[in-house]
CSV table of C-alpha atoms and ligand atoms in Angstrom, one decimal:
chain,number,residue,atom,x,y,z
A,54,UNK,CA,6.9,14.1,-23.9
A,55,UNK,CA,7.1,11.0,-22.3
A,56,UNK,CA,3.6,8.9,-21.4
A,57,UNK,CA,2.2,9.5,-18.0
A,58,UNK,CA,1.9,6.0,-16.3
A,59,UNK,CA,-0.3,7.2,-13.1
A,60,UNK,CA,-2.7,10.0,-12.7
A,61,UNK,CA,-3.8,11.4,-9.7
A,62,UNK,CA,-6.6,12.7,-7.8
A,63,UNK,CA,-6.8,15.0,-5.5
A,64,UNK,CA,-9.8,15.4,-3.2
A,65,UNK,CA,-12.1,12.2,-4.3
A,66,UNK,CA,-13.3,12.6,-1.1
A,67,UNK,CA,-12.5,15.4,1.9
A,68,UNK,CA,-8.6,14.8,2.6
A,69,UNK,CA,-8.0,11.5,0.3
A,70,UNK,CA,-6.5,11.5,-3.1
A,71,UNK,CA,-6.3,8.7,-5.1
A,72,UNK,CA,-3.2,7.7,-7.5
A,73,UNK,CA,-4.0,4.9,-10.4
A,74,UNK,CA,-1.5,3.0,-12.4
A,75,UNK,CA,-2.2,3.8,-15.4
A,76,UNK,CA,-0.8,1.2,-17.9
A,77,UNK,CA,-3.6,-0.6,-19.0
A,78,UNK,CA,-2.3,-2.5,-22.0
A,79,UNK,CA,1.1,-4.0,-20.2
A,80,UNK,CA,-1.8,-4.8,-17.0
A,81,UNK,CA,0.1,-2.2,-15.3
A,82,UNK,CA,3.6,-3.9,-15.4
A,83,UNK,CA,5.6,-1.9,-12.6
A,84,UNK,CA,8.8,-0.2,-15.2
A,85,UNK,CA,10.7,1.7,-13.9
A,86,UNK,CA,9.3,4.7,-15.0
A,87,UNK,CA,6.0,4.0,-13.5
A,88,UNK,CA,7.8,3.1,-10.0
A,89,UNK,CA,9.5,6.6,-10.3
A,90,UNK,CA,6.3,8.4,-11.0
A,91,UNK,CA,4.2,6.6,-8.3
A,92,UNK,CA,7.5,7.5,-5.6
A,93,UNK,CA,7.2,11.0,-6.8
A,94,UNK,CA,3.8,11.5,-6.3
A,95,UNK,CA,3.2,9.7,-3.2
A,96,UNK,CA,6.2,11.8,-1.6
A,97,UNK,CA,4.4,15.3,-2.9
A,98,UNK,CA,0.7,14.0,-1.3
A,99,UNK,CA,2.7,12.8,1.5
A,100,UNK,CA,3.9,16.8,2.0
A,101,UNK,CA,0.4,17.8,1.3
A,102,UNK,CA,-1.0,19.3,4.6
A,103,UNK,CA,-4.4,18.9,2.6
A,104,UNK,CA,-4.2,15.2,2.2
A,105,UNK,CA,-4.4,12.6,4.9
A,106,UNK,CA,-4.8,9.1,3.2
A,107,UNK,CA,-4.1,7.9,0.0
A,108,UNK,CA,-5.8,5.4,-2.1
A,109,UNK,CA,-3.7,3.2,-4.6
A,110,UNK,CA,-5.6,1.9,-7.2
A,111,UNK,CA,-5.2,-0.2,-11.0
A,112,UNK,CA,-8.0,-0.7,-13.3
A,113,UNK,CA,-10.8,-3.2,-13.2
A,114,UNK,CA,-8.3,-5.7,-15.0
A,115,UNK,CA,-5.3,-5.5,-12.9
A,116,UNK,CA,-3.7,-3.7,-10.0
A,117,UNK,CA,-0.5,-4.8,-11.7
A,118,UNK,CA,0.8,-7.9,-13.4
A,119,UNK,CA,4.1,-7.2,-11.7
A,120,UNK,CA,7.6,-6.3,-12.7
A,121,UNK,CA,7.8,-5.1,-16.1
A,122,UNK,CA,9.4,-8.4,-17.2
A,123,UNK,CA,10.3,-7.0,-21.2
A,124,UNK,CA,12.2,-4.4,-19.2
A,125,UNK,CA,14.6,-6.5,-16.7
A,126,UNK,CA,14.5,-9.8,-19.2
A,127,UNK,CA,18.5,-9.5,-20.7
A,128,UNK,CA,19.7,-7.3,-17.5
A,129,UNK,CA,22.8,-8.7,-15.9
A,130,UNK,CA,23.0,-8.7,-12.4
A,131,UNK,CA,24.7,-6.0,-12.0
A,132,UNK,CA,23.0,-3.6,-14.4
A,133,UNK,CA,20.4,-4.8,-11.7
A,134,UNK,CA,22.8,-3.4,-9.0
A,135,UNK,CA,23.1,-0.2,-10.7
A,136,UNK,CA,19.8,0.6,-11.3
A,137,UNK,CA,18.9,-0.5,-7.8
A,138,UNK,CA,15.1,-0.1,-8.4
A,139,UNK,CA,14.5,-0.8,-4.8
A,140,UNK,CA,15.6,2.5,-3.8
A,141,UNK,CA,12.0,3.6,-5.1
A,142,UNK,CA,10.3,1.0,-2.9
A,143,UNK,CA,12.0,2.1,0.3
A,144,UNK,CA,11.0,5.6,-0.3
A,145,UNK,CA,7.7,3.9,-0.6
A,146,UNK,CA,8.0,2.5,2.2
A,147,UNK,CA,8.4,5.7,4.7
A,148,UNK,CA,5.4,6.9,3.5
A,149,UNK,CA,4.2,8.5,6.4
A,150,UNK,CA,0.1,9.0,5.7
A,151,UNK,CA,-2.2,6.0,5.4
A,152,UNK,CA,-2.3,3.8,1.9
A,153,UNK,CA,-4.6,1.5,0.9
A,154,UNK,CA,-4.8,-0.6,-2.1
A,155,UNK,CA,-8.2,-0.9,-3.8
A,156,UNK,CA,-7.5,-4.2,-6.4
A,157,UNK,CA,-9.2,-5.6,-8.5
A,158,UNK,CA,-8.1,-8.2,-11.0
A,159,UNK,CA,-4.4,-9.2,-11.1
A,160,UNK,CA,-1.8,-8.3,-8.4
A,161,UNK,CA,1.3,-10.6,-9.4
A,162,UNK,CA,4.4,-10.6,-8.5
A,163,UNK,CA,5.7,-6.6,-7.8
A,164,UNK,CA,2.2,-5.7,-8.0
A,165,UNK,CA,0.9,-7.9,-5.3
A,166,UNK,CA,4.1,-6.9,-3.0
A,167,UNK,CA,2.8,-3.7,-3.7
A,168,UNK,CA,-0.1,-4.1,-2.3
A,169,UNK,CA,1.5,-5.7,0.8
A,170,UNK,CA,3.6,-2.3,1.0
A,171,UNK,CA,0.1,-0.9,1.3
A,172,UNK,CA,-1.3,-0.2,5.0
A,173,UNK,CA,-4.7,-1.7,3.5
A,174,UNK,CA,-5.9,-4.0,1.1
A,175,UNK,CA,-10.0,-3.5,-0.4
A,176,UNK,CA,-10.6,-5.9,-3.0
A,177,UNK,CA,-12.7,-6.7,-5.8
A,178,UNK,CA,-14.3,-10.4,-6.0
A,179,UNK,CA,-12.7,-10.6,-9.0
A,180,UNK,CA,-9.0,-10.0,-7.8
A,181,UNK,CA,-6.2,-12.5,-7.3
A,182,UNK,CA,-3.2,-12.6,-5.7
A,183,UNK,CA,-0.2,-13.9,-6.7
A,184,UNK,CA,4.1,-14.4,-6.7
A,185,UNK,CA,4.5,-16.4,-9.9
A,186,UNK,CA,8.1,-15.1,-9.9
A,187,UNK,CA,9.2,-18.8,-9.6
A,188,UNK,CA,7.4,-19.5,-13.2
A,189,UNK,CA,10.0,-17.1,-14.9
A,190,UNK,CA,12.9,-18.6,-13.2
A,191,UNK,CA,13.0,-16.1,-10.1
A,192,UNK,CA,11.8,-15.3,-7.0
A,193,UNK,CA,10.0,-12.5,-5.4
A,194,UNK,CA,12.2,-9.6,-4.9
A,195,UNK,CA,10.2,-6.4,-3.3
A,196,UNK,CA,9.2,-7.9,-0.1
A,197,UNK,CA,6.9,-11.3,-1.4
A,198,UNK,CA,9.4,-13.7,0.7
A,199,UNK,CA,9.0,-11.4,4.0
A,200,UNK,CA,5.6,-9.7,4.0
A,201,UNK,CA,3.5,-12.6,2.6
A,202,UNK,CA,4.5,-14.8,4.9
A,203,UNK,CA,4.3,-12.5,7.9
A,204,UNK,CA,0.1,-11.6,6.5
A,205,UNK,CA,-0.6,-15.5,5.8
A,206,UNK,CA,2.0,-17.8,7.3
A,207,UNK,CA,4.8,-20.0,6.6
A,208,UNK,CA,2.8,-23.2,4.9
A,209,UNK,CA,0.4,-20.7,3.1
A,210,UNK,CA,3.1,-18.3,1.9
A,211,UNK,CA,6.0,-21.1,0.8
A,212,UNK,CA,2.8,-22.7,-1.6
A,213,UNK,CA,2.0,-19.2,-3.1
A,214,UNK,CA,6.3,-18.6,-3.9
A,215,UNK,CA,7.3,-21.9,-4.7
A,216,UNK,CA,3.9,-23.0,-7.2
A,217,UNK,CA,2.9,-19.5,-8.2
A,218,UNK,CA,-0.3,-20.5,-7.3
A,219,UNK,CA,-2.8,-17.3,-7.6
A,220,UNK,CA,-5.4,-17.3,-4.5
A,221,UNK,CA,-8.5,-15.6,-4.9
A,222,UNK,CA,-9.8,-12.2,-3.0
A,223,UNK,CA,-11.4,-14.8,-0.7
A,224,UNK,CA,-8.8,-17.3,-0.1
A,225,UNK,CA,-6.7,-13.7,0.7
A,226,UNK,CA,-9.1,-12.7,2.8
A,227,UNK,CA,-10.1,-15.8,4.8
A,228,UNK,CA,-5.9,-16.2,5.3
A,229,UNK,CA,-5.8,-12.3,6.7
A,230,UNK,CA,-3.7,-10.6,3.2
A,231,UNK,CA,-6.8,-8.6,3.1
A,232,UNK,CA,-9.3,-6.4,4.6
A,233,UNK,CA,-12.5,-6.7,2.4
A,234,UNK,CA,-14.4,-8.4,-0.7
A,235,UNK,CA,-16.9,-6.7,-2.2
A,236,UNK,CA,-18.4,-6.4,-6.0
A,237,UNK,CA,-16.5,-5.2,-8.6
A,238,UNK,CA,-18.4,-1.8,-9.4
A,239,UNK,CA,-17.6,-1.3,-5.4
A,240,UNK,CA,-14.2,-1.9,-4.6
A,241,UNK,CA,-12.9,1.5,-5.4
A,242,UNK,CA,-15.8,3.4,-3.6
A,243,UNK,CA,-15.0,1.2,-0.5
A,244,UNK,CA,-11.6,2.1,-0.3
A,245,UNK,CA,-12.2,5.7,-1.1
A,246,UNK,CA,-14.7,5.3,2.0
A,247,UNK,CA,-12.3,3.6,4.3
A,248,UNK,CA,-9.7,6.4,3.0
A,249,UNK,CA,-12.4,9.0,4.3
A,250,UNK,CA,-13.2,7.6,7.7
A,251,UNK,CA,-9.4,7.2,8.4
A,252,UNK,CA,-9.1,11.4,7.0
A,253,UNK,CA,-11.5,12.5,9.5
A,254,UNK,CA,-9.7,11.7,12.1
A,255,UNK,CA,-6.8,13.5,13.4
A,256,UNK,CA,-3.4,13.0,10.9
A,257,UNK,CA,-1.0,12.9,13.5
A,258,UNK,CA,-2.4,10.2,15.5
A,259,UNK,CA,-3.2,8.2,12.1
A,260,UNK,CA,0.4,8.5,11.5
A,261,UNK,CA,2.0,7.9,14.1
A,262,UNK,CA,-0.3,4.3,15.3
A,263,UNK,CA,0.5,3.6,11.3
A,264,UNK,CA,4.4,3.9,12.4
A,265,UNK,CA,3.8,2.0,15.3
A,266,UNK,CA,2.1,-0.7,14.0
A,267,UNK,CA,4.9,-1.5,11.4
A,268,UNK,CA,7.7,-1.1,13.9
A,269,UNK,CA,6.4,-4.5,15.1
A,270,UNK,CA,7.8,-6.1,12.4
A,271,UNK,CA,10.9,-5.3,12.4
A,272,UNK,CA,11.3,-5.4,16.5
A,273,UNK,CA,10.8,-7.1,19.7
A,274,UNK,CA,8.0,-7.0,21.7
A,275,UNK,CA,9.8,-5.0,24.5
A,276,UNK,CA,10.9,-2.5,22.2
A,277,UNK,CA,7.9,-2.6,20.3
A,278,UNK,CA,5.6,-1.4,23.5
A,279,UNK,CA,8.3,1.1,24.4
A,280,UNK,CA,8.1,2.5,21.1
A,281,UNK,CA,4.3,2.4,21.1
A,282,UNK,CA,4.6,3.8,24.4
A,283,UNK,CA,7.1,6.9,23.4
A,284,UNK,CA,4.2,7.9,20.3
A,285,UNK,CA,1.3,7.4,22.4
A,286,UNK,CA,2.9,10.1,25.2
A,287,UNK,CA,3.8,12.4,22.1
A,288,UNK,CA,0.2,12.6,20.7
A,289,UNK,CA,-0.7,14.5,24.6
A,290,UNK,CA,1.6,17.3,23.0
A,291,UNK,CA,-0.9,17.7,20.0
A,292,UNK,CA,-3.8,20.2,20.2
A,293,UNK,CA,-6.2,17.3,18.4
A,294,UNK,CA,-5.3,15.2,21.7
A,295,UNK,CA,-7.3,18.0,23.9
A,296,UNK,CA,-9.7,18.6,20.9
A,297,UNK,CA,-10.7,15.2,20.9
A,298,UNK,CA,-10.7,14.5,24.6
A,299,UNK,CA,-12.5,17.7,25.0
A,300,UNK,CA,-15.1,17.2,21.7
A,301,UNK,CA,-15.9,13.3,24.1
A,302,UNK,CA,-16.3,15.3,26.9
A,303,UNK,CA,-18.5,17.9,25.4
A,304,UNK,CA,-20.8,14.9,23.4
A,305,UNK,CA,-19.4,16.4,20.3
A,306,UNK,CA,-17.7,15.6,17.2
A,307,UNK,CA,-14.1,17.0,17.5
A,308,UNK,CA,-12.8,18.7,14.7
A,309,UNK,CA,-9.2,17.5,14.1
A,310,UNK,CA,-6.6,20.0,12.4
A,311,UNK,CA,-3.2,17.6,12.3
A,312,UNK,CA,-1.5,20.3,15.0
B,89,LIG,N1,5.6,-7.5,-17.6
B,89,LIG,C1,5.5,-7.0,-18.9
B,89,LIG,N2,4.4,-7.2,-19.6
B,89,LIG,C2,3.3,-7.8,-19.1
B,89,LIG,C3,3.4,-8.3,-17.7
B,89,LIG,C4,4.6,-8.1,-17.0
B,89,LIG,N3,4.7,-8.5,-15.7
B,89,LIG,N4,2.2,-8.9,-17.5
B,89,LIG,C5,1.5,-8.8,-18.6
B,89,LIG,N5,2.1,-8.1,-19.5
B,89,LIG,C6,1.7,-7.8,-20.9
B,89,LIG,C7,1.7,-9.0,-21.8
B,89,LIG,O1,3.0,-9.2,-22.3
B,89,LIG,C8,0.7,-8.6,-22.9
B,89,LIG,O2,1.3,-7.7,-23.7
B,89,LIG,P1,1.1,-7.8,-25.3
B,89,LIG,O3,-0.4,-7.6,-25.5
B,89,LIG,O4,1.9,-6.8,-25.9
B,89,LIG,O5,1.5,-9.2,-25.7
B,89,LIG,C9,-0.3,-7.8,-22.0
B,89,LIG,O6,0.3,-7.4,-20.8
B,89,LIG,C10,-1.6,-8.6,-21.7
B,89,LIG,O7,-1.1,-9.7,-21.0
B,89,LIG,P2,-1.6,-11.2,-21.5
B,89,LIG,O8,-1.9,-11.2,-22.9
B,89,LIG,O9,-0.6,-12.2,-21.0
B,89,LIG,O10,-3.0,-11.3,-20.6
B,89,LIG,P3,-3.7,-12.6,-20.1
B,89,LIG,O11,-5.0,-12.1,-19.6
B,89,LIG,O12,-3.6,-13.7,-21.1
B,89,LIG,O13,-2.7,-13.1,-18.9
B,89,LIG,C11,-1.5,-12.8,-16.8
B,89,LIG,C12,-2.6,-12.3,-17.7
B,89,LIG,C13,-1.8,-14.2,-16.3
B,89,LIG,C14,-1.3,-11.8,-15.7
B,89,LIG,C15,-0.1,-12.9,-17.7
B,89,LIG,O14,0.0,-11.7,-18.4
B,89,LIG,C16,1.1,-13.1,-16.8
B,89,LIG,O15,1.4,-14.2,-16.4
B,89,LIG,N6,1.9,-12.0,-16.6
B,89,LIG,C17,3.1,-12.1,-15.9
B,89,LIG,C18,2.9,-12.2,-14.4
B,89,LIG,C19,4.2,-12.4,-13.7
B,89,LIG,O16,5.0,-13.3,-13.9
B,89,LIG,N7,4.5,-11.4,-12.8
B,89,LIG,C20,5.7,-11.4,-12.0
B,89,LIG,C21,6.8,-10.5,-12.7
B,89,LIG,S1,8.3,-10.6,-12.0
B,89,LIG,C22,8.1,-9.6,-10.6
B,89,LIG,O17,7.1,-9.0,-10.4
B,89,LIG,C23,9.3,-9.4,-9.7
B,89,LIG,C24,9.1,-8.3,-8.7
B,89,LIG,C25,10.3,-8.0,-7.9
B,89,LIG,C26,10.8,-6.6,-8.1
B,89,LIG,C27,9.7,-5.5,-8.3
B,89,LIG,C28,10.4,-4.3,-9.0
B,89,LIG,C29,9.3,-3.4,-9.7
């Protein structure tokens, strides 16, 4: 049997699980296998009525030291075509439910663009960031170009991809990549709390302001506020829309049910 290169855990707190990558001697280099796994079990929490945010974590050491680069090093271009690994990152992507990335040490190359496919980003003084792609004769592939520069900014972004400069969990968060620094021993815990104050409130809305927020990326602003618009009407067909307007009403804590 093949090595698992993730585990997961349900429940860490009411309605959160949390996934780990779970390949601690390659500083979690993102093969393919390990992609496949993470797309596999984020899609079956993502069905999970039971489960309403998801935190993504690595080890102390690493998040992830990127792209497994033993595994793509004599690929041709086309065996890179074939395999088209970024057919697991777009499934990624439509995660519907809440992510966020609790990192701590490396997050380089794939692994930092994987925390930027994150909704979320708790961090770990100790972390850095990084697209050192450019060092091995690349460039970032899985969203570094796009997403970085959309969280940081043009002049921030083009240092980071065309040095491979690392910045540190402050440097990230002073220039808005992330959402928090705290102490190594607390960086999971955080996110596992931020997980649970997202999961106690009710799913659909969470998903649906989560949708909304990264349609403005790929949209206008007029289409953006029509399609914030078009969710925000939908949520008044939801029983946790009169639960919660009702629970405010009452001076009482609504008790949400994702219905
Ligand atoms: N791929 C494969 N193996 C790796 C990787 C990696 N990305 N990173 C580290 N490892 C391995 C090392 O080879 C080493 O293995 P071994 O013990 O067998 O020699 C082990 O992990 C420990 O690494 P080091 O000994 O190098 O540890 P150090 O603490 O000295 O250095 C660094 C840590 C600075 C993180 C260093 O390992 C490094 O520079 N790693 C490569 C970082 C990098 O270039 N990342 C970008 C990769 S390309 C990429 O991500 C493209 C993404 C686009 C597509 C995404 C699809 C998944």
């Amino acid at each position: 049997m093949l090595p698992q290169f993730i585990t997961v855990h349900q429940n860490v707190a009411p309605h959160v699980a949390h996934i780990r990558l779970n390949r601690p001697n390659e500083l979690n280099a993102l093969n393919l296998q390990l992609m496949g796994e993470l797309r596999d079990a984020l899609k079956a929490l993502d069905a999970d009525d039971d489960i309403r945010a998801i935190v993504l974590s690595g080890n102390d050491k690493a998040f992830a030291a990127g792209a497994d680069i033993r595994e793509m090093a004599n690929k041709s271009a086309i065996d890179m075509f074939i395999t088209d690994q970024f057919s697991t990152w777009d499934a990624i992507k439509k995660i519907k439910k809440p992510m966020i990335a609790a990192v701590s040490g490396f997050a380089l190359g794939g692994g930092c663009e994987l925390t930027m496919l994150c909704d979320m980003i708790v961090a770990s003084e100790t972390a850095r960031f990084g697209q050192p792609e450019i060092k091995i004769g690349v460039m970032p592939g899985a969203g570094g170009t796009q997403r970085l520069t959309r969280a940081i900014g043009k002049a921030r972004a083009m240092e980071m991809v065309l040095t491979g400069r690392f910045i540190t969990a402050q440097e990230a968060l002073d220039a808005g990549l992330i959402n928090k620094v705290v102490p190594v021993e607390l960086y999971l815990q955080e996110a596992i709390k931020l997980a649970s104050e997202i999961a106690a409130l009710s799913p659909l809305a969470v998903k649906m302001a989560k949708e909304a927020v990264l349609k403005s990326f790929d949209t206008t602003l007029e289409e953006g506020l029509h399609f914030e618009r078009k969710n925000f009407y939908l949520l008044f067909a939801a029983e946790d829309q009169k639960e919660g307007m009702q629970a405010f009403v009452e001076k009482r804590a609504p008790v949400f049910k994702g219905r």
